[in-house]
CSV table of C-alpha atoms in Angstrom, one decimal:
chain,number,residue,atom,x,y,z
A,1,MET,CA,22.6,0.8,-14.3
A,2,TRP,CA,22.8,1.0,-10.4
A,3,GLU,CA,25.5,3.7,-10.7
A,4,THR,CA,23.4,5.7,-13.1
A,5,PHE,CA,20.0,5.4,-11.5
A,6,GLY,CA,20.8,4.2,-7.9
A,7,GLY,CA,19.4,7.3,-6.1
A,8,GLU,CA,16.3,7.4,-8.3
A,9,LEU,CA,15.6,3.7,-7.8
A,10,LEU,CA,16.0,4.0,-4.0
A,11,LEU,CA,13.7,7.0,-3.9
A,12,THR,CA,11.1,5.3,-6.1
A,13,LEU,CA,11.2,2.2,-3.8
A,14,LEU,CA,10.8,4.5,-0.7
A,15,ILE,CA,7.9,6.4,-2.2
A,16,GLY,CA,6.3,3.0,-3.1
A,17,ALA,CA,6.7,2.0,0.6
A,18,ALA,CA,5.1,5.2,1.9
A,19,PRO,CA,1.5,5.4,2.8
A,20,ILE,CA,-0.9,7.5,0.7
A,21,LEU,CA,1.4,7.9,-2.4
A,22,GLU,CA,2.4,4.2,-2.6
A,23,LEU,CA,3.1,3.0,-6.2
A,24,ARG,CA,0.5,5.4,-7.6
A,25,GLY,CA,3.0,8.2,-6.9
A,26,ALA,CA,6.3,6.2,-7.1
A,27,ILE,CA,6.0,5.0,-10.7
A,28,PRO,CA,5.3,8.4,-12.2
A,29,PHE,CA,8.1,9.8,-10.0
A,30,GLY,CA,10.6,7.2,-11.2
A,31,ALA,CA,9.7,7.7,-14.8
A,32,ALA,CA,9.8,11.5,-14.5
A,33,HIS,CA,13.3,11.2,-13.1
A,34,GLY,CA,14.7,9.2,-16.0
A,35,LEU,CA,14.2,5.6,-14.9
A,36,PRO,CA,13.1,3.2,-17.5
A,37,LEU,CA,9.4,2.5,-16.9
A,38,TRP,CA,10.0,-1.2,-16.1
A,39,ALA,CA,12.6,-0.2,-13.5
A,40,ALA,CA,10.3,2.4,-11.9
A,41,ALA,CA,7.5,-0.1,-11.8
A,42,ALA,CA,9.6,-2.9,-10.3
A,43,ALA,CA,11.1,-0.6,-7.6
A,44,ALA,CA,7.6,0.8,-6.7
A,45,VAL,CA,6.0,-2.7,-6.5
A,46,LEU,CA,8.8,-4.0,-4.4
A,47,GLY,CA,8.7,-0.9,-2.1
A,48,ASN,CA,4.9,-1.2,-1.9
A,49,ILE,CA,5.0,-4.9,-0.9
A,50,LEU,CA,7.9,-4.6,1.7
A,51,PRO,CA,5.8,-3.0,4.6
A,52,VAL,CA,2.8,-5.3,4.2
A,53,PRO,CA,3.8,-8.2,6.5
A,54,PHE,CA,5.0,-5.8,9.2
A,55,LEU,CA,1.8,-3.8,9.0
A,56,MET,CA,-0.3,-7.0,9.3
A,57,LEU,CA,1.7,-8.3,12.2
A,58,PHE,CA,2.1,-5.1,14.3
A,59,LEU,CA,-0.6,-2.6,13.3
A,60,ARG,CA,-3.1,-3.6,16.0
A,61,ARG,CA,-0.4,-3.4,18.7
A,62,VAL,CA,0.7,0.0,17.4
A,63,PHE,CA,-2.9,1.2,17.3
A,64,ALA,CA,-3.4,0.1,20.9
A,65,TRP,CA,-0.2,1.9,22.0
A,66,LEU,CA,-1.3,5.1,20.1
A,67,ARG,CA,-4.7,5.1,21.7
A,68,LYS,CA,-3.1,5.4,25.2
A,69,ARG,CA,-0.9,8.3,24.2
A,70,SER,CA,-3.3,11.1,23.5
A,71,ALA,CA,-6.9,11.9,22.5
A,72,ARG,CA,-5.6,13.2,19.1
A,73,LEU,CA,-3.8,9.9,18.4
A,74,ASP,CA,-6.9,8.0,19.6
A,75,ALA,CA,-9.0,10.0,17.1
A,76,PHE,CA,-6.5,9.1,14.3
A,77,VAL,CA,-6.8,5.4,15.2
A,78,ARG,CA,-10.6,5.6,15.2
A,79,ARG,CA,-10.5,7.2,11.7
A,80,GLN,CA,-8.3,4.5,10.4
A,81,GLU,CA,-10.4,1.7,11.9
A,82,ALA,CA,-13.5,3.3,10.4
A,83,ARG,CA,-11.8,3.3,7.0
A,84,ALA,CA,-10.9,-0.3,7.5
A,85,ARG,CA,-14.6,-1.1,8.3
A,86,LYS,CA,-15.7,0.8,5.2
A,87,HIS,CA,-13.5,-1.2,2.9
A,88,GLY,CA,-13.8,-4.4,4.9
A,89,HIS,CA,-17.2,-5.2,3.7
A,90,MET,CA,-15.8,-6.3,0.3
A,91,VAL,CA,-13.3,-8.5,2.0
A,92,ARG,CA,-15.9,-10.0,4.3
A,93,ARG,CA,-18.2,-10.7,1.3
A,94,TYR,CA,-15.6,-11.9,-1.2
A,95,GLY,CA,-12.8,-13.1,1.0
A,96,LEU,CA,-9.3,-12.9,-0.4
A,97,LEU,CA,-10.6,-12.0,-3.9
A,98,GLY,CA,-12.1,-8.9,-2.4
A,99,LEU,CA,-8.8,-8.1,-0.7
A,100,PHE,CA,-7.0,-8.5,-4.0
A,101,ILE,CA,-9.5,-6.2,-5.8
A,102,LEU,CA,-9.2,-3.6,-3.0
A,103,VAL,CA,-5.5,-3.5,-3.5
A,104,ALA,CA,-5.4,-3.9,-7.3
A,105,ILE,CA,-7.6,-0.8,-8.0
A,106,PRO,CA,-5.2,2.1,-8.2
A,107,LEU,CA,-7.5,4.8,-6.7
A,108,PRO,CA,-7.1,7.0,-3.7
A,109,GLY,CA,-8.0,5.1,-0.5
A,110,THR,CA,-7.0,1.8,-1.9
A,111,GLY,CA,-3.7,0.0,-2.1
A,112,ALA,CA,-1.3,-2.1,0.0
A,113,TRP,CA,-1.6,0.0,3.2
A,114,THR,CA,-5.4,-0.1,3.1
A,115,GLY,CA,-5.4,-3.8,2.3
A,116,SER,CA,-3.0,-4.5,5.2
A,117,LEU,CA,-5.1,-2.4,7.5
A,118,VAL,CA,-8.3,-4.3,6.5
A,119,ALA,CA,-6.5,-7.6,6.8
A,120,ALA,CA,-5.2,-6.8,10.2
A,121,MET,CA,-8.5,-5.5,11.5
A,122,LEU,CA,-10.2,-8.7,10.2
A,123,ASP,CA,-7.5,-10.9,11.7
A,124,LEU,CA,-6.7,-12.5,8.4
A,125,PRO,CA,-3.7,-14.8,8.6
A,126,VAL,CA,-0.6,-13.3,7.0
A,127,ARG,CA,0.1,-16.4,5.0
A,128,SER,CA,-3.2,-16.1,3.1
A,129,ALA,CA,-3.6,-12.3,3.0
A,130,LEU,CA,0.0,-11.5,1.9
A,131,PRO,CA,-0.3,-13.3,-1.5
A,132,ALA,CA,-3.6,-11.6,-2.2
A,133,ILE,CA,-2.2,-8.2,-1.3
A,134,ALA,CA,1.1,-8.8,-3.3
A,135,ALA,CA,-0.9,-9.9,-6.4
A,136,GLY,CA,-3.1,-6.8,-6.1
A,137,VAL,CA,0.1,-4.6,-5.8
A,138,ILE,CA,1.5,-6.2,-9.0
A,139,VAL,CA,-1.7,-5.6,-10.9
A,140,ALA,CA,-2.0,-2.0,-9.6
A,141,GLY,CA,1.7,-1.5,-10.6
A,142,LEU,CA,1.0,-2.8,-14.1
A,143,LEU,CA,-2.1,-0.5,-14.5
A,144,VAL,CA,-0.2,2.6,-13.2
A,145,ALA,CA,2.8,1.8,-15.4
A,146,LEU,CA,0.5,1.5,-18.4
A,147,MET,CA,-1.2,4.8,-17.6
A,148,THR,CA,2.2,6.5,-16.9
A,149,GLY,CA,3.6,5.2,-20.2
A,150,GLY,CA,0.5,6.5,-22.0
A,151,VAL,CA,0.9,9.9,-20.5
A,152,ILE,CA,4.6,10.0,-21.3
A,153,ARG,CA,3.8,9.1,-25.0
A,154,LEU,CA,1.2,11.8,-25.1
A,155,LEU,CA,3.7,14.4,-23.9
């Protein structure tokens, strides 16, 4: 199968790892490019989970570095921190369950990148936040795969 779908699998994984699109864009992309739905979902979920520990460990340092570079980058960092505060209330109130829910709901502005941002801003330990984020990514992947499969059947 790798020979047949290698490029599509890799692109699906990379789209899953990218901010904004994440697996919400990766699963439909993979399915539209001929991947079996399960393969597209697996590649997208894996790609979406891969950057999480790095984001949690290094995001605050990267933000501090960006702030020093220019006013435009500082403004970008401020917007991201405001976004984390906006979503952070659910995590502060419900803990890791709130983090899981934030990631599991496949809507714009949610997902692994947002969950990682919130976890980093709240100084949550990687060893406890990573499983909550990964579980949320898996649930979001299942939901998006089900929706994608339904749309494919309709067409």
